[in-house]
JSON list of C-alpha atoms in Angstrom, two decimals:
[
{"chain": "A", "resi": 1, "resn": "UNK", "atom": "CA", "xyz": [-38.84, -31.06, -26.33]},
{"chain": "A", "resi": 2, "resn": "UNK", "atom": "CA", "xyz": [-37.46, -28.08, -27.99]},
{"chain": "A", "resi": 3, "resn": "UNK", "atom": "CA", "xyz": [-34.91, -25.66, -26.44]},
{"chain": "A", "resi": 4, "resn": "UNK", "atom": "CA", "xyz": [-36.06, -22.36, -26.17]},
{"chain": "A", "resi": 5, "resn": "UNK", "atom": "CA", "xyz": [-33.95, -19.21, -25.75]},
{"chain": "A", "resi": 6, "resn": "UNK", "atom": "CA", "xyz": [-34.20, -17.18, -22.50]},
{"chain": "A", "resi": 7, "resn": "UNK", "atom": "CA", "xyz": [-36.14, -14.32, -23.76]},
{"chain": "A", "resi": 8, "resn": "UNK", "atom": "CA", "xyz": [-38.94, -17.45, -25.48]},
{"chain": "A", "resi": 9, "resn": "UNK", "atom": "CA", "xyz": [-39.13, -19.30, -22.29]},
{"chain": "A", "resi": 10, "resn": "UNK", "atom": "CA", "xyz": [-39.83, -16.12, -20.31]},
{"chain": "A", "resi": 11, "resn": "UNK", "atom": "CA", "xyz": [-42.19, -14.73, -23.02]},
{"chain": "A", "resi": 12, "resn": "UNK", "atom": "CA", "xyz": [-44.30, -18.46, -22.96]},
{"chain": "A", "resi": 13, "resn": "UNK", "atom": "CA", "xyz": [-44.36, -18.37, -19.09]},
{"chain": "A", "resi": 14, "resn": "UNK", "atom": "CA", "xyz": [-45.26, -14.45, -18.95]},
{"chain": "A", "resi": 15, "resn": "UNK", "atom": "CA", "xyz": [-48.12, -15.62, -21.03]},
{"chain": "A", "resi": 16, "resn": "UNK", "atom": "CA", "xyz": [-49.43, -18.68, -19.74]},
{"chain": "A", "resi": 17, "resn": "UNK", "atom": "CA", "xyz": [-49.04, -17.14, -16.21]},
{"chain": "A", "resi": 18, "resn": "UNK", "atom": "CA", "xyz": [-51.56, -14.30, -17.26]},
{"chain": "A", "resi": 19, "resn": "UNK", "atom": "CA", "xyz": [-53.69, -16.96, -19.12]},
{"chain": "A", "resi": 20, "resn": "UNK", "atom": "CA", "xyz": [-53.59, -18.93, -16.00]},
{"chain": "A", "resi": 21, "resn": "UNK", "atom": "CA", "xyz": [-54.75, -15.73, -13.67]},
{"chain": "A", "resi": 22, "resn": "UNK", "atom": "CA", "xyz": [-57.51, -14.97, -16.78]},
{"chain": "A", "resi": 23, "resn": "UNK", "atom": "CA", "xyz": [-59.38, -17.97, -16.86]},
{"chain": "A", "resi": 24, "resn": "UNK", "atom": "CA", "xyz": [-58.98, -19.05, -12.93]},
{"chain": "A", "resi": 25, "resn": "UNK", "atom": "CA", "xyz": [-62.76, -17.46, -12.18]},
{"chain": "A", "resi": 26, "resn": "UNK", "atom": "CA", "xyz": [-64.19, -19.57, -14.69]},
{"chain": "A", "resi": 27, "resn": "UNK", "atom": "CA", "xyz": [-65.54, -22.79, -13.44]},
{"chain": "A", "resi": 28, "resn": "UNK", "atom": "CA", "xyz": [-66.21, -24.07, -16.58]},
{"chain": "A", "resi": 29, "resn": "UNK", "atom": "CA", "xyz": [-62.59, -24.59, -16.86]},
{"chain": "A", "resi": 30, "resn": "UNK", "atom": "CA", "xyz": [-61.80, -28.40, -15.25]},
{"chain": "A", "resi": 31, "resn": "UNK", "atom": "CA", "xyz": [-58.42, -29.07, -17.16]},
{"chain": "A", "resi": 32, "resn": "UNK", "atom": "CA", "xyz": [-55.36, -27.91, -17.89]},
{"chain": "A", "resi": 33, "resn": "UNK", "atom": "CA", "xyz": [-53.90, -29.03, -21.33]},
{"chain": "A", "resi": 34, "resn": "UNK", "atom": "CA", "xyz": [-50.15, -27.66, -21.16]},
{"chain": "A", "resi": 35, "resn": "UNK", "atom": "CA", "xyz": [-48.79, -28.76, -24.34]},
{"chain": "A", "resi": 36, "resn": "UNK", "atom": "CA", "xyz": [-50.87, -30.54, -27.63]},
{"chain": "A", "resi": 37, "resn": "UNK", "atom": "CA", "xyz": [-48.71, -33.36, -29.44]},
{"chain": "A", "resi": 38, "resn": "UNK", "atom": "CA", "xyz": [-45.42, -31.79, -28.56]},
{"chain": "A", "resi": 39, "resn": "UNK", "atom": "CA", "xyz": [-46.11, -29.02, -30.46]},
{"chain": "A", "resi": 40, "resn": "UNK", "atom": "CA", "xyz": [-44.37, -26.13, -28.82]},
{"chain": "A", "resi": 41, "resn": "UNK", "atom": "CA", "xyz": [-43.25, -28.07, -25.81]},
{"chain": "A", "resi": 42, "resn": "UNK", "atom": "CA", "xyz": [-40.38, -27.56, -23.68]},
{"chain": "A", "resi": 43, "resn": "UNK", "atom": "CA", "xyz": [-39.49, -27.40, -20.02]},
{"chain": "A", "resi": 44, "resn": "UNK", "atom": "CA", "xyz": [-42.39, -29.85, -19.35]},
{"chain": "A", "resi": 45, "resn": "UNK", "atom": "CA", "xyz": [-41.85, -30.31, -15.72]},
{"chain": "A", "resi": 46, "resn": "UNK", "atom": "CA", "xyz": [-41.38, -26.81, -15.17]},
{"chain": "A", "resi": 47, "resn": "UNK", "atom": "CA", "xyz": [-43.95, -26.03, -16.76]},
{"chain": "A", "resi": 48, "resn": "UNK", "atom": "CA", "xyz": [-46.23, -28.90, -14.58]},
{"chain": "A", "resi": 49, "resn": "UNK", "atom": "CA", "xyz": [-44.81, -28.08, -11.60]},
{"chain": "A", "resi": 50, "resn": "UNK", "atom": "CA", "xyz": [-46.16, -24.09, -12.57]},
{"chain": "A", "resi": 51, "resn": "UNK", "atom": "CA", "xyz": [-49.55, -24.84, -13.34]},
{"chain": "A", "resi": 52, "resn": "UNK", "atom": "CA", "xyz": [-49.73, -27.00, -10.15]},
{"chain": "A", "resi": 53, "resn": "UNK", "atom": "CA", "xyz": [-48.56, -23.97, -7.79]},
{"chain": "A", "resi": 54, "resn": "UNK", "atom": "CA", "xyz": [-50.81, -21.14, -9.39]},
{"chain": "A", "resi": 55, "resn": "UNK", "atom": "CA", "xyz": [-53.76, -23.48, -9.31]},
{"chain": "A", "resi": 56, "resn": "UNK", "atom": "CA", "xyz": [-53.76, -26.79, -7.40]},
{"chain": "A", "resi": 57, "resn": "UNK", "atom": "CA", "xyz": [-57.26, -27.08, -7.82]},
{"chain": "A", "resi": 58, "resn": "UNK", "atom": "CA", "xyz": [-57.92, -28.32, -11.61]},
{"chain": "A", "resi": 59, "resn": "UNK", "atom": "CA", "xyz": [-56.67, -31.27, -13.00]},
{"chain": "A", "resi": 60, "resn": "UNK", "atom": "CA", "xyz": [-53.36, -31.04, -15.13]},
{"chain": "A", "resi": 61, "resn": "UNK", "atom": "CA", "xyz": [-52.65, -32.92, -18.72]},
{"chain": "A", "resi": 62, "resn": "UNK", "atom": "CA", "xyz": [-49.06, -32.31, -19.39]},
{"chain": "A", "resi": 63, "resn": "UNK", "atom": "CA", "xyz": [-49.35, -33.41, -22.65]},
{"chain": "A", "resi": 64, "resn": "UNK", "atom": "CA", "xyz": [-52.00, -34.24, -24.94]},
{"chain": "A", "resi": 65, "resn": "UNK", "atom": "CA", "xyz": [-51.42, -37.19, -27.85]},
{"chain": "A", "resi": 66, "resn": "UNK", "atom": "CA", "xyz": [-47.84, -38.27, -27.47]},
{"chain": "A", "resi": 67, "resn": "UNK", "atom": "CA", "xyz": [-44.33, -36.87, -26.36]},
{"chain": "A", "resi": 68, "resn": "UNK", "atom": "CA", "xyz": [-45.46, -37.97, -22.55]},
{"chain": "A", "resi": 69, "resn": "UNK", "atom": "CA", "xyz": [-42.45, -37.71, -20.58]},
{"chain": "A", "resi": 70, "resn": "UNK", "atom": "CA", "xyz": [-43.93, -40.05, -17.34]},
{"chain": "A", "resi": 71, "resn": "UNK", "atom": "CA", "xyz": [-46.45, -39.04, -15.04]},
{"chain": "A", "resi": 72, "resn": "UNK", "atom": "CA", "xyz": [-46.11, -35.20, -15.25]},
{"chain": "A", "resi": 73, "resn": "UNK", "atom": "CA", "xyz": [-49.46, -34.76, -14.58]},
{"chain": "A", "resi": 74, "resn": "UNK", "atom": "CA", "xyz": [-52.68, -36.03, -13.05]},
{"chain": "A", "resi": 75, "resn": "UNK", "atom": "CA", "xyz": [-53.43, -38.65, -16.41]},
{"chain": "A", "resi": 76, "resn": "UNK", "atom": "CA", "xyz": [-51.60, -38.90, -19.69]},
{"chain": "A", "resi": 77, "resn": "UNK", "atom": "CA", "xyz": [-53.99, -39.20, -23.03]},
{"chain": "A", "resi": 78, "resn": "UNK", "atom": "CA", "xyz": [-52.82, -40.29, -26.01]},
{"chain": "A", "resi": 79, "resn": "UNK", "atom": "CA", "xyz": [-54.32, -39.71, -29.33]},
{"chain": "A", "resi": 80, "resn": "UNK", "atom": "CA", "xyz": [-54.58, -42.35, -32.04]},
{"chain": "A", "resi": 81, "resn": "UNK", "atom": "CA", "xyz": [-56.09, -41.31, -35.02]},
{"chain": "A", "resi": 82, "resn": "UNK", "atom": "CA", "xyz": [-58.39, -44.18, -37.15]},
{"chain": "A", "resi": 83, "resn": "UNK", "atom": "CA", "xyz": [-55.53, -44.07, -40.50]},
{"chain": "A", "resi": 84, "resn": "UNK", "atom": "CA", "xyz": [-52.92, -45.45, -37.26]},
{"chain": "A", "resi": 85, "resn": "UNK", "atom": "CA", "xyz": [-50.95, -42.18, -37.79]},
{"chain": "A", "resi": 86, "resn": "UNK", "atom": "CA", "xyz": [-49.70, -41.79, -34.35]},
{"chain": "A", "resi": 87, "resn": "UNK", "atom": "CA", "xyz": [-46.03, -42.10, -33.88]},
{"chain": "A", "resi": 88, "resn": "UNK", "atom": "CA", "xyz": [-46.88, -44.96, -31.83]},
{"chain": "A", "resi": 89, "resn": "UNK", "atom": "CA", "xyz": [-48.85, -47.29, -34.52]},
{"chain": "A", "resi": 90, "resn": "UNK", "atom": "CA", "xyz": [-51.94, -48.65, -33.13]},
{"chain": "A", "resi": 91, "resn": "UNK", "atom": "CA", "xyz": [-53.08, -47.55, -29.76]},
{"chain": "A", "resi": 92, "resn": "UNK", "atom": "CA", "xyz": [-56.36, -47.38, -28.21]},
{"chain": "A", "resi": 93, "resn": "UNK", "atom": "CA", "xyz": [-58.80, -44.55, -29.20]},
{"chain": "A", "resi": 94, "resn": "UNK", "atom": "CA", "xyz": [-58.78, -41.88, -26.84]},
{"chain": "A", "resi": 95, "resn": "UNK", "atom": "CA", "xyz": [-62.20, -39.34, -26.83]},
{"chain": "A", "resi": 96, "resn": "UNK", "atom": "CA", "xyz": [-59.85, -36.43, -26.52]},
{"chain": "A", "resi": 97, "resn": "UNK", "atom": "CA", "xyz": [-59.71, -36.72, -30.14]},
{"chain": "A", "resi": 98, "resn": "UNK", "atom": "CA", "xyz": [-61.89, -38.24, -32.02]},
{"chain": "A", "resi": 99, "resn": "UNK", "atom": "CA", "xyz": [-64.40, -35.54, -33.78]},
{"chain": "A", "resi": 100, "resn": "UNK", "atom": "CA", "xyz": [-67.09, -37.51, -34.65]},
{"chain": "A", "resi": 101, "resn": "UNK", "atom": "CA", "xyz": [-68.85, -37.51, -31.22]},
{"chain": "A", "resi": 102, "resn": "UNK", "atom": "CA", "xyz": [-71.09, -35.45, -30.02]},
{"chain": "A", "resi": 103, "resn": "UNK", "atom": "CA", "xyz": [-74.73, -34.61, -29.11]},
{"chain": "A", "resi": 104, "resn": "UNK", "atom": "CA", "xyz": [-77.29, -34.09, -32.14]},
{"chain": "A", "resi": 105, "resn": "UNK", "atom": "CA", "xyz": [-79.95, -31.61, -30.83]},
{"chain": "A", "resi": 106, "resn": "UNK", "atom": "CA", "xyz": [-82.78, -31.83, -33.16]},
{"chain": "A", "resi": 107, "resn": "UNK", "atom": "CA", "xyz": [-83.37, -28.70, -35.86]},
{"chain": "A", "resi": 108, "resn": "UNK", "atom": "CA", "xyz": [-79.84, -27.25, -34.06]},
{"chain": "A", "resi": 109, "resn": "UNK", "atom": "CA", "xyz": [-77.10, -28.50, -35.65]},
{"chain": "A", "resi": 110, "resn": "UNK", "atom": "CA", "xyz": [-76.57, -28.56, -39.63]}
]
């Protein structure tokens, strides 16, 4: 995690408290994903616990890909790219990213 100063930490949660109130009405919406392959991340389980109080009705991923820091959330996903990348060698392939799939609609896509 990185250590961010007072005047970050209250900016980030200023912001992801408003995205958080933004995007509530949508139900489209089934996931939170709090912090992408530690990029950014601090405060994890402040942050969890956060998300959890303003909206205990959608699912939580702490962290997507790696940096997990236990079971902060309601599932952990862990992202293992084909060229074994991750900072964790081989691992299985998770759908959260891998780009290749998707639907082919006929005439639609490129």
């Amino acid at each position: 995690e990185i250590t961010r100063s007072p005047e970050s930490k209250a900016a980030f949660q200023r912001e992801l408290k408003a995205m958080l109130r933004y995007l509530a009405p949508y139900a489209s919406v089934v996931v939170w994903v709090l912090f992408n392959e530690g990029w950014g991340q601090s405060n994890t389980q402040e942050t969890v616990d956060l998300v959890k109080r303003m909206d205990g009705q959608r699912l939580v991923n702490a962290v997507s890909g790696w940096n997990d820091l236990g079971a902060l959330g309601h599932f952990i996903d862990i992202h293992n790219y084909e060229d074994n990348s991750s900072i964790f060698g081989p691992l299985p392939q998770s759908f959260s990213s891998y780009a290749a799939w998707g639907y082919d609609v006929s005439g639609r896509v490129p």
